[in-house]
Tab-separated table of C-alpha atoms and ligand atoms in Angstrom:
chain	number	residue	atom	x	y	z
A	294	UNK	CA	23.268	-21.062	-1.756
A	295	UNK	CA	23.633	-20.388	-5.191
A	296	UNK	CA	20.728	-17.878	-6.456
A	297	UNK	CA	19.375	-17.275	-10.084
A	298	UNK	CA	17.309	-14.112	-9.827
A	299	UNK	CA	15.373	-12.838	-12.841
A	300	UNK	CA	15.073	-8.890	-13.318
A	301	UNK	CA	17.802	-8.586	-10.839
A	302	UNK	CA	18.913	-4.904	-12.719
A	303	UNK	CA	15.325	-3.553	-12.085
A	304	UNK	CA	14.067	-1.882	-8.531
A	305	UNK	CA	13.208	-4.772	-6.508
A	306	UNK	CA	15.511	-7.642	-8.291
A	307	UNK	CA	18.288	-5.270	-7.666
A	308	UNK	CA	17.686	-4.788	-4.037
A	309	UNK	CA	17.453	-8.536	-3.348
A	310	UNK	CA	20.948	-8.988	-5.321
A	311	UNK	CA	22.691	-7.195	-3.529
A	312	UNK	CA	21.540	-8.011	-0.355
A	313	UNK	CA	21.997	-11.937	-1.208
A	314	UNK	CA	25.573	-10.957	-2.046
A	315	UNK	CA	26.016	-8.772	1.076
A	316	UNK	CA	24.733	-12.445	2.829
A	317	UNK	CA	26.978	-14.399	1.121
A	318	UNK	CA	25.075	-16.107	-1.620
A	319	UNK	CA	25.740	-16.582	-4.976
A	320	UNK	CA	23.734	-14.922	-7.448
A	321	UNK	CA	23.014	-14.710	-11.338
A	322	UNK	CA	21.366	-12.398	-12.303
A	323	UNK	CA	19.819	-12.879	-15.382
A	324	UNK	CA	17.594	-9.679	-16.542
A	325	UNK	CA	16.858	-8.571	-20.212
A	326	UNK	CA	17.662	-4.952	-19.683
A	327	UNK	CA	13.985	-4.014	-20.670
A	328	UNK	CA	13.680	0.414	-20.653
A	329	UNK	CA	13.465	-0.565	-17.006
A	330	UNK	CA	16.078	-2.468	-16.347
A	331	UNK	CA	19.347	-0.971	-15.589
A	332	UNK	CA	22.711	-2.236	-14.695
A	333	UNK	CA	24.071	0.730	-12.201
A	334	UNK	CA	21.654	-0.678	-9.727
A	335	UNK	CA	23.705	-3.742	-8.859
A	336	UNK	CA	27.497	-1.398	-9.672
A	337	UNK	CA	27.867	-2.370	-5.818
A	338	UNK	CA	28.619	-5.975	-6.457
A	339	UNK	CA	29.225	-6.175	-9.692
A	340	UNK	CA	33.185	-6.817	-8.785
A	341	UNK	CA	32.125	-9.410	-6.087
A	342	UNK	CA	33.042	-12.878	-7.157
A	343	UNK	CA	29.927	-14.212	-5.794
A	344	UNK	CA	27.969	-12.143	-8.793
A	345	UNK	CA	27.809	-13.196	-12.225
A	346	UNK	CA	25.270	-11.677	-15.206
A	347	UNK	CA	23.069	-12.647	-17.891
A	348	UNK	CA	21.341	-10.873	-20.224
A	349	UNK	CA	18.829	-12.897	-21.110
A	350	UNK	CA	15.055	-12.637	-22.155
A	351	UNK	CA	12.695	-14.798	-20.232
A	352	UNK	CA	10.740	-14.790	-23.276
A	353	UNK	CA	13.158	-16.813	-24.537
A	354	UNK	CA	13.005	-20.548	-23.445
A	355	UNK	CA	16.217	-21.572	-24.869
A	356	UNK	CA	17.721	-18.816	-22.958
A	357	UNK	CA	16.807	-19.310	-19.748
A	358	UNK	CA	17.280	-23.069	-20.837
A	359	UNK	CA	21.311	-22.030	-21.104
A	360	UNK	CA	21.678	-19.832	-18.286
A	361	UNK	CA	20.722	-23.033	-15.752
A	362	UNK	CA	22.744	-25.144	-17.711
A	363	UNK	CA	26.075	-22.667	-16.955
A	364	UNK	CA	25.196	-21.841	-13.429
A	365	UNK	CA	23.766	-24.911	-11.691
A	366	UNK	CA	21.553	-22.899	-9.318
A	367	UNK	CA	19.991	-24.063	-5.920
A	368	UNK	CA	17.269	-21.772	-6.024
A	369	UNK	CA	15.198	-19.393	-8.319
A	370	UNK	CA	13.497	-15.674	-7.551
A	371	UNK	CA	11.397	-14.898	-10.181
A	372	UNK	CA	11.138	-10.961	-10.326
A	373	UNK	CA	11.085	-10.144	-14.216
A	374	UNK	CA	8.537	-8.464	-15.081
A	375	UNK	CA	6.634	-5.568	-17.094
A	376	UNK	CA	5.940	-3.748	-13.854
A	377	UNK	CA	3.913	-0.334	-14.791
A	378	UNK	CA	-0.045	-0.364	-14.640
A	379	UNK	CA	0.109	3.014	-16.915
A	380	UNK	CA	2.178	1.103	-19.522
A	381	UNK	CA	0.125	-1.905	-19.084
A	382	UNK	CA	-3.258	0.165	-20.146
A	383	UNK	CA	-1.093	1.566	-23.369
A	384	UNK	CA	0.130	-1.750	-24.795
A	385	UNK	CA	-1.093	-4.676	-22.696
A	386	UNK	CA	0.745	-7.178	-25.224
A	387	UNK	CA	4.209	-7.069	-23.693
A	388	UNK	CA	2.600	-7.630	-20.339
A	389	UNK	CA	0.932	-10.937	-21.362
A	390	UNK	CA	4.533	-12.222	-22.894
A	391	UNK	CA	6.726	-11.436	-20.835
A	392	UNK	CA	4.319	-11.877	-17.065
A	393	UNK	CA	2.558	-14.720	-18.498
A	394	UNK	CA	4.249	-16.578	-21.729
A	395	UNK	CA	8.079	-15.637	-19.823
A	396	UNK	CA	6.715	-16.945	-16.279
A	397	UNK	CA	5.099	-19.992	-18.312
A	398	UNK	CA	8.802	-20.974	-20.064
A	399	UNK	CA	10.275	-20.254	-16.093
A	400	UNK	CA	8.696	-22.722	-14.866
A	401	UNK	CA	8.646	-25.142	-17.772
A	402	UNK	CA	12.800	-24.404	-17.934
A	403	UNK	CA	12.944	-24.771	-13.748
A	404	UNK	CA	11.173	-28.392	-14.183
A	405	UNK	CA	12.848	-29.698	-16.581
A	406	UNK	CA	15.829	-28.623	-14.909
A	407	UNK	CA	14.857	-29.485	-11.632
A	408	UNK	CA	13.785	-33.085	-12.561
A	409	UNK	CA	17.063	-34.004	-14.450
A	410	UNK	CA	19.010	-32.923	-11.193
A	411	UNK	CA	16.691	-35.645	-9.433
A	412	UNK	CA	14.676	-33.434	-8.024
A	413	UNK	CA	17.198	-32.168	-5.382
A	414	UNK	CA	15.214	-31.783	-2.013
A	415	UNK	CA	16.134	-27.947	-1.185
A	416	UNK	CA	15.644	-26.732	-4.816
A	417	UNK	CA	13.052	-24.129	-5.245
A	418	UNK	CA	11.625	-21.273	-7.007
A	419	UNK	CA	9.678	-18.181	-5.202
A	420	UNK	CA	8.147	-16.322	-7.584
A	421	UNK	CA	7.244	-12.742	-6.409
A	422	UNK	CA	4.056	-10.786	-6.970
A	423	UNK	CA	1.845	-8.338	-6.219
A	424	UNK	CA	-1.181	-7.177	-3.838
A	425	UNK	CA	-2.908	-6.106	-7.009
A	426	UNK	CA	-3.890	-9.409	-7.592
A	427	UNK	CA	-6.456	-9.114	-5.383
A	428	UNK	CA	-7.911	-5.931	-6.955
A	429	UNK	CA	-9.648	-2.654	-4.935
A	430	UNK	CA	-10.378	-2.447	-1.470
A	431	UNK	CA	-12.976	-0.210	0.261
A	432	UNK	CA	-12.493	1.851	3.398
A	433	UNK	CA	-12.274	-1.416	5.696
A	434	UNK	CA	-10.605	-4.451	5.860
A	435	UNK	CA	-7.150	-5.772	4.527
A	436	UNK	CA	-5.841	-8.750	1.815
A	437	UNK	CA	-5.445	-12.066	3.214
A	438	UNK	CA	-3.947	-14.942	1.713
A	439	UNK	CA	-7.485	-16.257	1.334
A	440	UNK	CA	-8.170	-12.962	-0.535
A	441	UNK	CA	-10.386	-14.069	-3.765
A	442	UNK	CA	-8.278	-13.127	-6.779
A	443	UNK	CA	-10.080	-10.106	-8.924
A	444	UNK	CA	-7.457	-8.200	-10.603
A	445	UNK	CA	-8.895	-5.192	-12.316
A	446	UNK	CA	-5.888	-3.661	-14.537
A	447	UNK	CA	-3.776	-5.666	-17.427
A	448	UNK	CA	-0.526	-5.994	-15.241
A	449	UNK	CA	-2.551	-7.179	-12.607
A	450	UNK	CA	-4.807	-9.545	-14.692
A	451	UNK	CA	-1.175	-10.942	-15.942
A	452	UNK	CA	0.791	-11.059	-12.378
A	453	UNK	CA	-2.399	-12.759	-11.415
A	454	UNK	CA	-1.781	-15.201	-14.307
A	455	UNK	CA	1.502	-15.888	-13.437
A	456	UNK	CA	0.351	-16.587	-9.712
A	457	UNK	CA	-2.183	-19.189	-10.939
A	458	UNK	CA	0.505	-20.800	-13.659
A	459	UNK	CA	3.067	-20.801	-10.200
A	460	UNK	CA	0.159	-22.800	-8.291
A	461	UNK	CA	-0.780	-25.278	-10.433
A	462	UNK	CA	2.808	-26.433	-11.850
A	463	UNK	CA	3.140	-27.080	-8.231
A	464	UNK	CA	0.124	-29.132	-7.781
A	465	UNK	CA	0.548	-30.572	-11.089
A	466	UNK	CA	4.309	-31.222	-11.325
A	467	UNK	CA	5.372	-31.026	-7.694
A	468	UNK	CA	7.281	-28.164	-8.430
A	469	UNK	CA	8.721	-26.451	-5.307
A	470	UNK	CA	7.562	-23.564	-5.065
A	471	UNK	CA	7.145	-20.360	-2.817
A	472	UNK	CA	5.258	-17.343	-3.910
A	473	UNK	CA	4.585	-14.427	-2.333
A	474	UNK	CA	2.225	-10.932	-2.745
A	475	UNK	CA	3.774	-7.641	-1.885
A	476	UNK	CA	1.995	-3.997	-1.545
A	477	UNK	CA	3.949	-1.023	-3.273
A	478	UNK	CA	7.772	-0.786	-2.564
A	479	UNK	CA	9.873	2.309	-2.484
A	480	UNK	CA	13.392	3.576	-1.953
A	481	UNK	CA	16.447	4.201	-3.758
A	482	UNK	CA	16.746	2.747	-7.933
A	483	UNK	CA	12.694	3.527	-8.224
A	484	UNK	CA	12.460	3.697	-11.733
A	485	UNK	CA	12.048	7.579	-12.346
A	486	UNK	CA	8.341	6.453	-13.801
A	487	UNK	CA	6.817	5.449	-10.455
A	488	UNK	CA	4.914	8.067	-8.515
A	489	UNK	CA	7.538	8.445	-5.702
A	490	UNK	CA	10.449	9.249	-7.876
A	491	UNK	CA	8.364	11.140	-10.116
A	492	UNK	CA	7.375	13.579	-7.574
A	493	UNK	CA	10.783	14.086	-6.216
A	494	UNK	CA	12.385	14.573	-9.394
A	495	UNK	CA	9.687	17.191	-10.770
A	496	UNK	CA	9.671	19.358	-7.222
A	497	UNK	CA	13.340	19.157	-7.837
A	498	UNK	CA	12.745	20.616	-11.482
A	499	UNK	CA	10.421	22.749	-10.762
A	500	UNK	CA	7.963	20.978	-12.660
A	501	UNK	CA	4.081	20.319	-11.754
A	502	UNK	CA	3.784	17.215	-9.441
A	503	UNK	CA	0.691	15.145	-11.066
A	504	UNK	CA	-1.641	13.883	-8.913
A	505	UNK	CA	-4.347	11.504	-10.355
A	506	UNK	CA	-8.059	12.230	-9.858
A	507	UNK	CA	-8.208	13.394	-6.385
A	508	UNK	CA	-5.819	11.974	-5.108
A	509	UNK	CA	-7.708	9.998	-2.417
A	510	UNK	CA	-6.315	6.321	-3.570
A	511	UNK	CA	-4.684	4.619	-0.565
A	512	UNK	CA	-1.438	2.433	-0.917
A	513	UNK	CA	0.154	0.482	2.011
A	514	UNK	CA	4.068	1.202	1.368
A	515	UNK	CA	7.078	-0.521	1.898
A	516	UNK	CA	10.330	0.319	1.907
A	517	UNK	CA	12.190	-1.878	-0.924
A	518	UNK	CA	14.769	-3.225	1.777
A	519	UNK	CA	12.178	-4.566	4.242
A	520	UNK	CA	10.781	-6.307	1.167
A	521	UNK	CA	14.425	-7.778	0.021
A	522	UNK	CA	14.685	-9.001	3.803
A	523	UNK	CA	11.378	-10.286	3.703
A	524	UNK	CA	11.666	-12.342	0.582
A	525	UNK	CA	15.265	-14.149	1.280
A	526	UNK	CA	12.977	-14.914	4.637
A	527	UNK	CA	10.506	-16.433	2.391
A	528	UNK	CA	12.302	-18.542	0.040
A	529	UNK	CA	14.740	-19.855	2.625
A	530	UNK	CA	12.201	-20.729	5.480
A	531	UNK	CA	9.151	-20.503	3.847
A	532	UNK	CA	6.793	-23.688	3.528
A	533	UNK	CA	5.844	-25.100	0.052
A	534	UNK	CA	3.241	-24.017	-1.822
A	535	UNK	CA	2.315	-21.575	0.191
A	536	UNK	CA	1.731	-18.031	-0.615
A	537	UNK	CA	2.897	-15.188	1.844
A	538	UNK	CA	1.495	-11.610	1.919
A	539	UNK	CA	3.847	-8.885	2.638
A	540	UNK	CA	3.461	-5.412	3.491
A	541	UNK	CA	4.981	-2.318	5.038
A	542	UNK	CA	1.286	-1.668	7.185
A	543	UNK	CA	1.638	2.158	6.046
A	544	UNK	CA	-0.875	2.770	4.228
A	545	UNK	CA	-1.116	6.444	2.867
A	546	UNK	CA	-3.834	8.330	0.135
A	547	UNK	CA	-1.523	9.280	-2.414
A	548	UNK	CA	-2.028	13.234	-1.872
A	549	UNK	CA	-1.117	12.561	1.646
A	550	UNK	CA	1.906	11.032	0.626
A	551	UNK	CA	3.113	13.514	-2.078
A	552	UNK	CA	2.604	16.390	0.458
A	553	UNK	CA	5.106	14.603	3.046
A	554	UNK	CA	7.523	14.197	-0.131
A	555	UNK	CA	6.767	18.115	-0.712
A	556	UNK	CA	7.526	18.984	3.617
A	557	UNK	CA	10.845	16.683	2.988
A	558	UNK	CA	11.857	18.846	0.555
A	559	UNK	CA	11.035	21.999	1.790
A	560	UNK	CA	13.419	20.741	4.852
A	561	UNK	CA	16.315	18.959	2.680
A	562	UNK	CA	16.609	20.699	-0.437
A	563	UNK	CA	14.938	24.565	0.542
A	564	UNK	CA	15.244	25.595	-3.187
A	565	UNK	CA	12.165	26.252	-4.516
A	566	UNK	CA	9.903	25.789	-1.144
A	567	UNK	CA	7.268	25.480	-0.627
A	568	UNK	CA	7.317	22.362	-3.147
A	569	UNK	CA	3.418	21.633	-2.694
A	570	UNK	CA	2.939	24.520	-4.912
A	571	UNK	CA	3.541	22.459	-7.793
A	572	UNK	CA	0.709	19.607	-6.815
A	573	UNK	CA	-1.686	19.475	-9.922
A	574	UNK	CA	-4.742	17.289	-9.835
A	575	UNK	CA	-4.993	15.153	-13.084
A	576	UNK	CA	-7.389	12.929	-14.867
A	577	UNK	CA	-7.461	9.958	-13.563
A	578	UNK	CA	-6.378	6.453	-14.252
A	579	UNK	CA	-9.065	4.333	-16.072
A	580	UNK	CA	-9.997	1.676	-13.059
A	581	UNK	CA	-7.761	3.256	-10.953
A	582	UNK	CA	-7.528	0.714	-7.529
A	583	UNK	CA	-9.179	2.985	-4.892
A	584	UNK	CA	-7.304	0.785	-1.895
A	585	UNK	CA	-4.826	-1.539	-1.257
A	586	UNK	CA	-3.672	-2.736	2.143
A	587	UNK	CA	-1.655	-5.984	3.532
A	588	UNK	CA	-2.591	-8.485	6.361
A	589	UNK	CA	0.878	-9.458	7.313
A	590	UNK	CA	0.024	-11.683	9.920
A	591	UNK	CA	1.386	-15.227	8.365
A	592	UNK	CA	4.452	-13.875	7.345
A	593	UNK	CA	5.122	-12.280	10.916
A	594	UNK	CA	3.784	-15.474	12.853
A	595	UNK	CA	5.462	-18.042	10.661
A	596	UNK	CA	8.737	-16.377	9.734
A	597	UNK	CA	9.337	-13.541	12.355
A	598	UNK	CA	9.363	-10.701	9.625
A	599	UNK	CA	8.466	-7.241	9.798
A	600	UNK	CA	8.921	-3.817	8.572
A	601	UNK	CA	11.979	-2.139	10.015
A	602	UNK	CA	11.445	1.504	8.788
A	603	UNK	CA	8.586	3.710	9.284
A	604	UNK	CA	7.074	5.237	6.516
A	605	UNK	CA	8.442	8.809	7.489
A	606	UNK	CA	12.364	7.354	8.398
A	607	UNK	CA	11.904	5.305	4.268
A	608	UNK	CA	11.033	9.125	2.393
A	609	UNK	CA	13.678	10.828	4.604
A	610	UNK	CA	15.500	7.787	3.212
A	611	UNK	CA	14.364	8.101	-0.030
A	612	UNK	CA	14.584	11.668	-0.750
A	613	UNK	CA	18.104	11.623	0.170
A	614	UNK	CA	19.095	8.910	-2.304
A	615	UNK	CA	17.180	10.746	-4.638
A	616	UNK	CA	19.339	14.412	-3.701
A	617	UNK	CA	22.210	12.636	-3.740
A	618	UNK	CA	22.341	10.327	-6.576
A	619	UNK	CA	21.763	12.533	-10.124
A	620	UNK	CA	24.047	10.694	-12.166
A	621	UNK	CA	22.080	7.856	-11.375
A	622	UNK	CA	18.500	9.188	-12.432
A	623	UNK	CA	19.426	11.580	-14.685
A	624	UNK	CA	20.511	9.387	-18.002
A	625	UNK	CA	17.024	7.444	-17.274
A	626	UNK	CA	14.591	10.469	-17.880
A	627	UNK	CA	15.362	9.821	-20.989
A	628	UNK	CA	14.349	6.729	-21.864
A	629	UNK	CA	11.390	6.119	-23.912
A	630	UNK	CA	7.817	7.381	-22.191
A	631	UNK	CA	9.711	8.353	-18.709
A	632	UNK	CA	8.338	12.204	-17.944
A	633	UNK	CA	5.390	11.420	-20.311
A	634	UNK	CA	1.676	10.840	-19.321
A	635	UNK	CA	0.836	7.491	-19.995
A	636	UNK	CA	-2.444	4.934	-19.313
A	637	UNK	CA	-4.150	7.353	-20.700
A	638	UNK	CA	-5.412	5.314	-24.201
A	639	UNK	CA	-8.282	3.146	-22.577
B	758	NAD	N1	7.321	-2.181	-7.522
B	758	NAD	C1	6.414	-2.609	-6.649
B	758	NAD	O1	5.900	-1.826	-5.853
B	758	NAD	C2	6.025	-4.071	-6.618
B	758	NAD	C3	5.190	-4.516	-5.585
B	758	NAD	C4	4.888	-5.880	-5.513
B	758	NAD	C5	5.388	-6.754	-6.439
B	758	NAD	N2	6.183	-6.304	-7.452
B	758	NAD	C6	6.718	-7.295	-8.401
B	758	NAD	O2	8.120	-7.379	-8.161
B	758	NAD	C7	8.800	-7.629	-9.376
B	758	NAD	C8	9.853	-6.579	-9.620
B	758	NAD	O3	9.219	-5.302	-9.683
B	758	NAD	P1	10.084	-3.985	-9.919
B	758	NAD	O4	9.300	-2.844	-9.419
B	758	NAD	O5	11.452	-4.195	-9.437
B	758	NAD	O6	10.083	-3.945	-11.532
B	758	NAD	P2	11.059	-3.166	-12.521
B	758	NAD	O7	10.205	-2.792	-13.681
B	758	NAD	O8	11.829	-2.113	-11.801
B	758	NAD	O9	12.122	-4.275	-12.973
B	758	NAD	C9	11.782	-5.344	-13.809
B	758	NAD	C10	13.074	-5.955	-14.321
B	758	NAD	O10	12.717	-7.097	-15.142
B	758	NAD	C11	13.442	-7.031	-16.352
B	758	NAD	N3	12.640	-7.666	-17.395
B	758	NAD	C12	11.462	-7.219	-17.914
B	758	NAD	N4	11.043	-8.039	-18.879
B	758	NAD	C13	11.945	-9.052	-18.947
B	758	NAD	C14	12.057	-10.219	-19.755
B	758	NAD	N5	11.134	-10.508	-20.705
B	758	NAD	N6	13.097	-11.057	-19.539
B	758	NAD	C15	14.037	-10.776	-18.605
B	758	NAD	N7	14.004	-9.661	-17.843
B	758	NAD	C16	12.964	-8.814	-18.013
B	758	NAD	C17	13.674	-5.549	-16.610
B	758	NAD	O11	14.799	-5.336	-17.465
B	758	NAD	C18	13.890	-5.015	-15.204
B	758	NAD	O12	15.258	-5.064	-14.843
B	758	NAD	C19	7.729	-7.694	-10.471
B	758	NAD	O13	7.426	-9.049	-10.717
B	758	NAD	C20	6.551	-6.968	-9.865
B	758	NAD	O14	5.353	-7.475	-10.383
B	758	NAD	C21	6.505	-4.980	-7.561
């Protein structure tokens, strides 16, 4: 199968690529090489002749109008994205183009495209989102895909957009389409922003680890691997229309989290230890989410997917990558707002 993946040089696109190449599909990758986006995720296949890039802006209809045109793709996985909630508070405006206004001219490009093929029968497009959707859960209970939609943060309100948008050209249009909702991801090519990275990179430096508020919000975390397996599962075997929730079921309060980062360090990188000396409580995140947590059920029962690393095997994981791979992190702590407090301008 021949694969056109959007924001295939960020964290999550990048993981999929290469494992679609590593299965033997084709892939183009066509990513605008936003601050997030970078190329040396995706070095591993670059060479492979089953990998071709684009840089292309799916703001841009024309563009994305082009790239089908030159690659004659079976399939779309729409991961493109602005992806930070602390950006999204800052400047909400490039969330709402590129999540909403880019998804919109997807979709409007994959029609068009996908009706003057003759609507070829396996031709579809999975577009991939986010638990946040579905807002802030209390102590109890986990998101369904029945979960009412009540997105409480800008990226959210705009992945939540994009779901709807995904949905209705479906109904609409008959648009094949897959889409699934994933908790928070992590592993090796986080973006040096995200909370993981950030408080491996800062023990390493010495630096204060941030904590917001009191550290007592709870995220269900998946390693970004499972979540590459789980979405080729979706979008080759999943059922149209239909929405798939996938998570790691590990959920952890952030504090909890950071302090097994801090033990992993103390163990693999002694420099410094004890590492949790750093751990500084910060203001916290205007409507920060106090919970989220996946009901994987459907995905397990209908497509025989689930995690395959524990929480504590993905930071061992993790912080390795992390010890190991400098060149790779180390040119993108200095791209704009990376080290800086944002989400901070409500
Ligand atoms: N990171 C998570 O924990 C998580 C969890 C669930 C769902 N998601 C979703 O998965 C997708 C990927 O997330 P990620 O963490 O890999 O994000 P990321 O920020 O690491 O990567 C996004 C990629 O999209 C590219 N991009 C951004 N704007 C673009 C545009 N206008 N045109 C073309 N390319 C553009 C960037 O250059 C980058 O390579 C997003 O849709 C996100 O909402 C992420």
């Amino acid at each position: 199968m021949k694969i056109l993946v959007t924001g295939g040089a960020g964290f999550i696109g990048s993981a999929v690529v290469r494992l679609a190449v590593a299965r033997g599909h084709a892939v183009v990758n066509l990513d605008a090489l936003t601050y997030a986006g970078c190329l040396a995720n995706v070095a591993s296949v670059a060479a492979s002749p089953l990998y071709a890039f684009e840089q292309a802006d799916i703001r841009d209809r024309a563009a994305i109008d082009a790239v089908l045109a030159r690659h004659s793709p079976d399939a779309i996985m729409h991961l493109a994205a602005e992806s930070h909630v602390d950006r999204s508070i800052d400047g909400p405006g490039a969330f709402i183009e590129t999540n909403v206004t880019g998804s919109y001219n997807l979709l409007e490009a994959a029609r068009d495209y996908w009706a003057r093929r003759g609507r070829p029968e396996g031709f579809r497009l999975h577009h991939i989102s986010t638990d946040e959707v579905f807002g802030s859960l209390g102590p109890t209970g986990r998101f369904t895909e029945a979960s009412p939609y009540a997105p409480r943060s800008p990226y959210a309100a705009s992945k939540a957009a994009s779901d709807h948008l995904v949905r209705a050209w479906h109904e609409t249009y008959g648009l094949p389409v897959v889409l699934s909702n994933c908790s928070n991801n992590y592993g090796p090519y986080h973006f040096p922003e995200k909370l993981i990275p950030v408080v491996i990179l800062n023990a390493l430096a010495g630096k204060p680890i941030p904590v917001y508020g009191a550290g007592a919000n709870v995220r269900d975390w998946l390693y970004v691997e499972d979540h590459a397996e789980a979405l080729l599962a979706v979008l080759s075997r999943g059922t149209l229309g239909q929405s798939y929730n996938i998570g790691g079921e590990a959920e952890a309060r952030n504090i909890d989290l950071v302090r097994m980062l801090c033990a992993l360090l103390d163990e693999m990188h002694p420099e410094g230890a004890p590492h949790d000396r750093l751990i500084r409580f910060v203001a916290d995140r205007p409507g920060h989410d106090a919970r989220y947590a996946i009901d994987p059920a459907r995905i397990r029962a209908d497509l025989g997917w689930r995690p395959s690393v524990t929480l504590a095997e993905g930071l061992r994981r993790t912080v390795a990558w992390y010890l190991g791979n400098e060149a790779w992190w180390r040119p993108l702590q200095g791209r704009a707002g990376v080290g800086e407090r944002l989400g901070t301008r409500a």
